[in-house]
């Protein structure tokens, strides 16, 4: 249905479309169908507003402009992966598209702690699937510290544990240590200061973690210019580490390590 089947084009030919965006359960959905379906849910009182997730600048802009042309409610938010090791939304046009000066859509960052990697808890004792010690693998899976120690999520979230990602995390951990704060605090307070971010979605497994997050997000004093510059220097040396890999086989034919297509 349009409510669940998110499309990427205004002009799909449903009978002939062979693109990777093809959705087997009913085919793709146009922006018009999507916007009208969301308005129907609003009119029925089922939702008050709606948003997008993991889309690009084209998808965001086309969706808001389509909604306005139809005279219906445009999306009010877009949710995207965003952290110290994934700043692509600041550099791929999404920040400009979402800006109050353009489409005026709030950006909700998720994975601000990169699946737990930016807490530092996997630095000394690697995630289960990255460990070469069978006993430690079993121990980690029986008592997981987070999703990285789970078989299913551990495979899905490998990108946050690539060599490049772990090198960047180690560099950010040093910045945090020099500043006298934890890597978690550095990661969340940095995220809070980015002009793109409207709100940050943070998951917690206990009350102490929740209290820490509330503390970090309610502090009025920003990270210093010196700290922010050190973070940017690391970023410029290792720009998008979660999509980098030291393992690229000659026989892979256009695919990355986790199966992603290389354009």
mmCIF file of C-alpha atoms in Angstrom:
data_model
loop_
_atom_site.group_PDB
_atom_site.id
_atom_site.type_symbol
_atom_site.label_atom_id
_atom_site.label_comp_id
_atom_site.label_asym_id
_atom_site.label_seq_id
_atom_site.Cartn_x
_atom_site.Cartn_y
_atom_site.Cartn_z
ATOM 1 C CA UNK A 1 0.000 0.000 0.000
ATOM 2 C CA UNK A 2 1.162 3.599 -0.397
ATOM 3 C CA UNK A 3 1.322 3.887 3.386
ATOM 4 C CA UNK A 4 4.031 1.254 3.626
ATOM 5 C CA UNK A 5 5.587 1.098 0.150
ATOM 6 C CA UNK A 6 7.870 4.113 -0.259
ATOM 7 C CA UNK A 7 8.810 4.956 -3.858
ATOM 8 C CA UNK A 8 11.508 7.083 -5.430
ATOM 9 C CA UNK A 9 10.058 8.307 -8.721
ATOM 10 C CA UNK A 10 7.226 10.403 -10.113
ATOM 11 C CA UNK A 11 7.108 8.461 -13.363
ATOM 12 C CA UNK A 12 7.536 4.735 -12.817
ATOM 13 C CA UNK A 13 6.313 2.367 -15.497
ATOM 14 C CA UNK A 14 5.035 -0.392 -13.222
ATOM 15 C CA UNK A 15 4.830 -2.987 -15.996
ATOM 16 C CA UNK A 16 8.317 -2.400 -17.389
ATOM 17 C CA UNK A 17 10.330 -1.164 -14.404
ATOM 18 C CA UNK A 18 13.404 -3.343 -13.804
ATOM 19 C CA UNK A 19 15.287 -0.996 -11.515
ATOM 20 C CA UNK A 20 16.632 -1.984 -8.060
ATOM 21 C CA UNK A 21 13.915 0.207 -6.505
ATOM 22 C CA UNK A 22 11.229 -2.212 -7.704
ATOM 23 C CA UNK A 23 9.091 -3.388 -4.799
ATOM 24 C CA UNK A 24 7.655 -6.864 -5.310
ATOM 25 C CA UNK A 25 4.614 -6.347 -3.065
ATOM 26 C CA UNK A 26 2.516 -4.176 -5.351
ATOM 27 C CA UNK A 27 5.244 -2.328 -7.210
ATOM 28 C CA UNK A 28 6.663 1.130 -6.488
ATOM 29 C CA UNK A 29 4.699 4.077 -5.144
ATOM 30 C CA UNK A 30 4.762 7.531 -6.720
ATOM 31 C CA UNK A 31 5.233 10.681 -4.689
ATOM 32 C CA UNK A 32 1.620 11.638 -5.510
ATOM 33 C CA UNK A 33 0.244 8.366 -4.121
ATOM 34 C CA UNK A 34 2.425 8.657 -1.049
ATOM 35 C CA UNK A 35 1.423 12.238 -0.222
ATOM 36 C CA UNK A 36 -2.277 11.578 -0.816
ATOM 37 C CA UNK A 37 -2.164 8.446 1.356
ATOM 38 C CA UNK A 38 -0.541 10.361 4.215
ATOM 39 C CA UNK A 39 -3.167 13.109 3.925
ATOM 40 C CA UNK A 40 -5.907 10.476 4.086
ATOM 41 C CA UNK A 41 -4.465 9.188 7.359
ATOM 42 C CA UNK A 42 -4.338 12.746 8.706
ATOM 43 C CA UNK A 43 -7.947 13.414 7.656
ATOM 44 C CA UNK A 44 -9.016 10.198 9.395
ATOM 45 C CA UNK A 45 -7.349 11.392 12.599
ATOM 46 C CA UNK A 46 -4.913 8.464 12.650
ATOM 47 C CA UNK A 47 -1.776 10.623 12.495
ATOM 48 C CA UNK A 48 -1.024 14.312 13.029
ATOM 49 C CA UNK A 49 1.967 14.507 10.710
ATOM 50 C CA UNK A 50 4.387 12.304 8.845
ATOM 51 C CA UNK A 51 8.023 12.041 7.887
ATOM 52 C CA UNK A 52 10.554 10.267 5.727
ATOM 53 C CA UNK A 53 13.506 7.995 6.464
ATOM 54 C CA UNK A 54 16.889 7.399 4.826
ATOM 55 C CA UNK A 55 16.028 9.410 1.731
ATOM 56 C CA UNK A 56 18.238 11.714 -0.297
ATOM 57 C CA UNK A 57 17.951 15.391 -1.195
ATOM 58 C CA UNK A 58 16.031 14.584 -4.377
ATOM 59 C CA UNK A 59 13.499 12.397 -2.582
ATOM 60 C CA UNK A 60 12.978 14.929 0.206
ATOM 61 C CA UNK A 61 12.543 17.900 -2.126
ATOM 62 C CA UNK A 62 10.343 16.050 -4.612
ATOM 63 C CA UNK A 63 8.103 14.821 -1.806
ATOM 64 C CA UNK A 64 7.598 18.232 -0.207
ATOM 65 C CA UNK A 65 7.060 19.964 -3.554
ATOM 66 C CA UNK A 66 4.600 17.270 -4.672
ATOM 67 C CA UNK A 67 2.608 17.623 -1.441
ATOM 68 C CA UNK A 68 2.447 21.408 -1.796
ATOM 69 C CA UNK A 69 1.395 21.141 -5.446
ATOM 70 C CA UNK A 70 -1.420 18.782 -4.432
ATOM 71 C CA UNK A 71 -2.459 21.031 -1.557
ATOM 72 C CA UNK A 72 -1.837 18.361 1.089
ATOM 73 C CA UNK A 73 0.369 18.151 4.170
ATOM 74 C CA UNK A 74 4.086 17.818 3.338
ATOM 75 C CA UNK A 75 6.445 15.729 5.481
ATOM 76 C CA UNK A 76 7.558 17.508 8.649
ATOM 77 C CA UNK A 77 10.654 15.409 9.313
ATOM 78 C CA UNK A 78 13.272 13.159 7.783
ATOM 79 C CA UNK A 79 15.127 10.551 9.792
ATOM 80 C CA UNK A 80 18.678 9.682 8.851
ATOM 81 C CA UNK A 81 21.773 7.874 10.071
ATOM 82 C CA UNK A 82 24.050 10.532 11.550
ATOM 83 C CA UNK A 83 27.040 10.396 13.871
ATOM 84 C CA UNK A 84 30.706 11.304 14.148
ATOM 85 C CA UNK A 85 31.455 8.514 11.685
ATOM 86 C CA UNK A 86 28.522 9.174 9.334
ATOM 87 C CA UNK A 87 28.236 12.841 8.366
ATOM 88 C CA UNK A 88 27.045 12.281 4.794
ATOM 89 C CA UNK A 89 23.782 14.193 5.322
ATOM 90 C CA UNK A 90 25.807 17.370 5.852
ATOM 91 C CA UNK A 91 27.578 16.900 2.532
ATOM 92 C CA UNK A 92 25.133 15.288 0.093
ATOM 93 C CA UNK A 93 22.526 18.047 -0.157
ATOM 94 C CA UNK A 94 20.125 16.787 2.521
ATOM 95 C CA UNK A 95 21.135 19.553 4.944
ATOM 96 C CA UNK A 96 20.419 22.223 2.349
ATOM 97 C CA UNK A 97 17.126 20.610 1.300
ATOM 98 C CA UNK A 98 15.897 20.239 4.893
ATOM 99 C CA UNK A 99 16.916 23.794 5.852
ATOM 100 C CA UNK A 100 14.232 26.225 7.115
ATOM 101 C CA UNK A 101 15.183 28.370 4.114
ATOM 102 C CA UNK A 102 14.202 25.620 1.684
ATOM 103 C CA UNK A 103 11.876 22.706 2.511
ATOM 104 C CA UNK A 104 11.823 23.394 6.286
ATOM 105 C CA UNK A 105 11.855 19.722 7.300
ATOM 106 C CA UNK A 106 13.279 18.705 10.677
ATOM 107 C CA UNK A 107 16.169 16.226 10.616
ATOM 108 C CA UNK A 108 15.999 13.413 13.182
ATOM 109 C CA UNK A 109 19.369 11.736 13.591
ATOM 110 C CA UNK A 110 19.512 8.073 14.556
ATOM 111 C CA UNK A 111 22.489 5.873 15.425
ATOM 112 C CA UNK A 112 24.211 8.857 17.026
ATOM 113 C CA UNK A 113 26.363 6.337 18.901
ATOM 114 C CA UNK A 114 26.911 4.188 15.791
ATOM 115 C CA UNK A 115 25.235 1.098 17.183
ATOM 116 C CA UNK A 116 27.181 1.439 20.437
ATOM 117 C CA UNK A 117 30.590 1.750 18.801
ATOM 118 C CA UNK A 118 30.885 5.398 19.888
ATOM 119 C CA UNK A 119 30.507 4.433 23.542
ATOM 120 C CA UNK A 120 33.947 2.803 23.339
ATOM 121 C CA UNK A 121 32.722 -0.473 24.815
ATOM 122 C CA UNK A 122 33.935 -2.487 21.827
ATOM 123 C CA UNK A 123 37.406 -0.966 21.640
ATOM 124 C CA UNK A 124 39.288 -3.291 23.995
ATOM 125 C CA UNK A 125 37.045 -6.325 23.607
ATOM 126 C CA UNK A 126 35.817 -6.524 19.979
ATOM 127 C CA UNK A 127 32.306 -7.429 18.896
ATOM 128 C CA UNK A 128 31.516 -11.135 18.848
ATOM 129 C CA UNK A 129 31.770 -11.589 15.076
ATOM 130 C CA UNK A 130 35.137 -9.784 14.978
ATOM 131 C CA UNK A 131 36.728 -11.890 17.709
ATOM 132 C CA UNK A 132 39.063 -14.751 16.785
ATOM 133 C CA UNK A 133 38.774 -16.423 20.185
ATOM 134 C CA UNK A 134 35.903 -18.939 20.071
ATOM 135 C CA UNK A 135 35.385 -18.874 23.825
ATOM 136 C CA UNK A 136 35.113 -15.087 23.844
ATOM 137 C CA UNK A 137 32.699 -15.192 20.907
ATOM 138 C CA UNK A 138 30.430 -17.526 22.864
ATOM 139 C CA UNK A 139 30.741 -15.399 25.984
ATOM 140 C CA UNK A 140 29.835 -12.218 24.105
ATOM 141 C CA UNK A 141 26.818 -13.791 22.414
ATOM 142 C CA UNK A 142 25.554 -15.247 25.691
ATOM 143 C CA UNK A 143 25.963 -11.898 27.444
ATOM 144 C CA UNK A 144 25.699 -9.314 24.650
ATOM 145 C CA UNK A 145 26.786 -5.765 25.423
ATOM 146 C CA UNK A 146 24.566 -4.550 22.616
ATOM 147 C CA UNK A 147 23.529 -5.237 19.042
ATOM 148 C CA UNK A 148 27.113 -5.679 17.852
ATOM 149 C CA UNK A 149 27.366 -8.896 19.884
ATOM 150 C CA UNK A 150 24.222 -10.371 18.330
ATOM 151 C CA UNK A 151 24.601 -12.604 15.283
ATOM 152 C CA UNK A 152 21.894 -10.970 13.158
ATOM 153 C CA UNK A 153 22.535 -7.326 14.024
ATOM 154 C CA UNK A 154 26.279 -7.901 14.200
ATOM 155 C CA UNK A 155 26.350 -8.855 10.527
ATOM 156 C CA UNK A 156 23.958 -6.101 9.466
ATOM 157 C CA UNK A 157 25.896 -3.377 11.303
ATOM 158 C CA UNK A 158 29.362 -4.411 10.168
ATOM 159 C CA UNK A 159 29.881 -1.057 8.460
ATOM 160 C CA UNK A 160 30.277 0.594 11.873
ATOM 161 C CA UNK A 161 33.161 -1.782 12.614
ATOM 162 C CA UNK A 162 35.188 -1.500 9.409
ATOM 163 C CA UNK A 163 38.910 -0.792 9.801
ATOM 164 C CA UNK A 164 38.353 2.815 8.757
ATOM 165 C CA UNK A 165 35.492 3.211 11.238
ATOM 166 C CA UNK A 166 37.518 1.772 14.099
ATOM 167 C CA UNK A 167 40.481 4.006 13.260
ATOM 168 C CA UNK A 168 38.210 7.054 13.354
ATOM 169 C CA UNK A 169 36.601 5.923 16.621
ATOM 170 C CA UNK A 170 40.046 5.540 18.221
ATOM 171 C CA UNK A 171 40.939 9.076 17.099
ATOM 172 C CA UNK A 172 37.691 10.503 18.478
ATOM 173 C CA UNK A 173 38.258 8.625 21.741
ATOM 174 C CA UNK A 174 41.605 10.395 22.086
ATOM 175 C CA UNK A 175 39.920 13.788 21.567
ATOM 176 C CA UNK A 176 37.410 12.889 24.288
ATOM 177 C CA UNK A 177 40.142 11.745 26.669
ATOM 178 C CA UNK A 178 42.154 14.935 26.114
ATOM 179 C CA UNK A 179 39.000 16.938 26.864
ATOM 180 C CA UNK A 180 38.361 14.984 30.069
ATOM 181 C CA UNK A 181 35.026 13.553 28.923
ATOM 182 C CA UNK A 182 33.779 10.177 27.733
ATOM 183 C CA UNK A 183 33.505 9.210 24.077
ATOM 184 C CA UNK A 184 29.738 8.888 24.583
ATOM 185 C CA UNK A 185 29.514 12.444 25.873
ATOM 186 C CA UNK A 186 31.628 13.770 23.025
ATOM 187 C CA UNK A 187 29.497 11.965 20.436
ATOM 188 C CA UNK A 188 26.134 13.142 21.764
ATOM 189 C CA UNK A 189 27.125 16.728 22.542
ATOM 190 C CA UNK A 190 28.752 17.063 19.107
ATOM 191 C CA UNK A 191 25.548 15.794 17.498
ATOM 192 C CA UNK A 192 23.490 18.290 19.497
ATOM 193 C CA UNK A 193 25.583 21.180 18.177
ATOM 194 C CA UNK A 194 25.215 20.425 14.471
ATOM 195 C CA UNK A 195 23.006 22.955 12.686
ATOM 196 C CA UNK A 196 21.345 20.205 10.630
ATOM 197 C CA UNK A 197 19.987 18.341 13.649
ATOM 198 C CA UNK A 198 16.502 19.034 14.994
ATOM 199 C CA UNK A 199 16.450 16.106 17.396
ATOM 200 C CA UNK A 200 18.445 12.965 18.105
ATOM 201 C CA UNK A 201 16.970 9.515 18.644
ATOM 202 C CA UNK A 202 18.928 7.692 21.337
ATOM 203 C CA UNK A 203 18.234 4.151 22.560
ATOM 204 C CA UNK A 204 18.857 3.011 26.126
ATOM 205 C CA UNK A 205 18.967 -0.362 27.842
ATOM 206 C CA UNK A 206 18.889 0.960 31.411
ATOM 207 C CA UNK A 207 17.954 4.025 33.437
ATOM 208 C CA UNK A 208 21.560 5.117 33.996
ATOM 209 C CA UNK A 209 22.102 5.457 30.248
ATOM 210 C CA UNK A 210 18.927 7.513 29.934
ATOM 211 C CA UNK A 211 20.036 9.842 32.746
ATOM 212 C CA UNK A 212 23.431 10.299 31.086
ATOM 213 C CA UNK A 213 21.844 11.204 27.760
ATOM 214 C CA UNK A 214 19.499 13.711 29.399
ATOM 215 C CA UNK A 215 22.483 15.240 31.186
ATOM 216 C CA UNK A 216 24.521 15.581 27.990
ATOM 217 C CA UNK A 217 21.666 17.034 25.948
ATOM 218 C CA UNK A 218 20.631 19.580 28.573
ATOM 219 C CA UNK A 219 24.061 21.087 29.158
ATOM 220 C CA UNK A 220 24.098 24.700 28.052
ATOM 221 C CA UNK A 221 27.829 25.032 27.481
ATOM 222 C CA UNK A 222 28.800 23.844 23.981
ATOM 223 C CA UNK A 223 31.910 21.903 23.129
ATOM 224 C CA UNK A 224 34.779 24.327 22.592
ATOM 225 C CA UNK A 225 35.874 25.520 19.171
ATOM 226 C CA UNK A 226 39.146 23.682 19.734
ATOM 227 C CA UNK A 227 37.377 20.357 20.290
ATOM 228 C CA UNK A 228 35.077 20.890 17.318
ATOM 229 C CA UNK A 229 38.086 21.664 15.113
ATOM 230 C CA UNK A 230 39.928 18.532 16.256
ATOM 231 C CA UNK A 231 36.832 16.532 15.340
ATOM 232 C CA UNK A 232 36.720 18.152 11.909
ATOM 233 C CA UNK A 233 40.407 17.403 11.343
ATOM 234 C CA UNK A 234 39.790 13.712 11.965
ATOM 235 C CA UNK A 235 36.770 13.840 9.675
ATOM 236 C CA UNK A 236 38.787 15.389 6.848
ATOM 237 C CA UNK A 237 41.379 12.604 7.093
ATOM 238 C CA UNK A 238 38.789 9.818 7.308
ATOM 239 C CA UNK A 239 35.698 11.300 5.718
ATOM 240 C CA UNK A 240 33.089 8.507 5.521
ATOM 241 C CA UNK A 241 34.582 5.522 7.327
ATOM 242 C CA UNK A 242 31.431 3.401 7.594
ATOM 243 C CA UNK A 243 31.417 3.042 3.813
ATOM 244 C CA UNK A 244 35.145 2.319 3.554
ATOM 245 C CA UNK A 245 36.780 -1.096 3.605
ATOM 246 C CA UNK A 246 40.241 -2.596 3.326
ATOM 247 C CA UNK A 247 38.723 -5.789 1.903
ATOM 248 C CA UNK A 248 37.667 -5.344 -1.707
ATOM 249 C CA UNK A 249 37.973 -8.503 -3.770
ATOM 250 C CA UNK A 250 38.798 -8.294 -7.472
ATOM 251 C CA UNK A 251 35.981 -10.748 -8.197
ATOM 252 C CA UNK A 252 33.271 -8.801 -6.375
ATOM 253 C CA UNK A 253 32.185 -6.963 -9.557
ATOM 254 C CA UNK A 254 30.797 -3.695 -8.302
ATOM 255 C CA UNK A 255 29.809 -4.705 -4.776
ATOM 256 C CA UNK A 256 31.192 -3.646 -1.440
ATOM 257 C CA UNK A 257 31.934 -5.809 1.576
ATOM 258 C CA UNK A 258 28.341 -5.869 2.843
ATOM 259 C CA UNK A 259 26.858 -6.360 -0.624
ATOM 260 C CA UNK A 260 26.120 -2.709 -1.341
ATOM 261 C CA UNK A 261 26.158 -1.725 -4.999
ATOM 262 C CA UNK A 262 28.981 0.572 -6.064
ATOM 263 C CA UNK A 263 27.616 3.210 -8.516
#
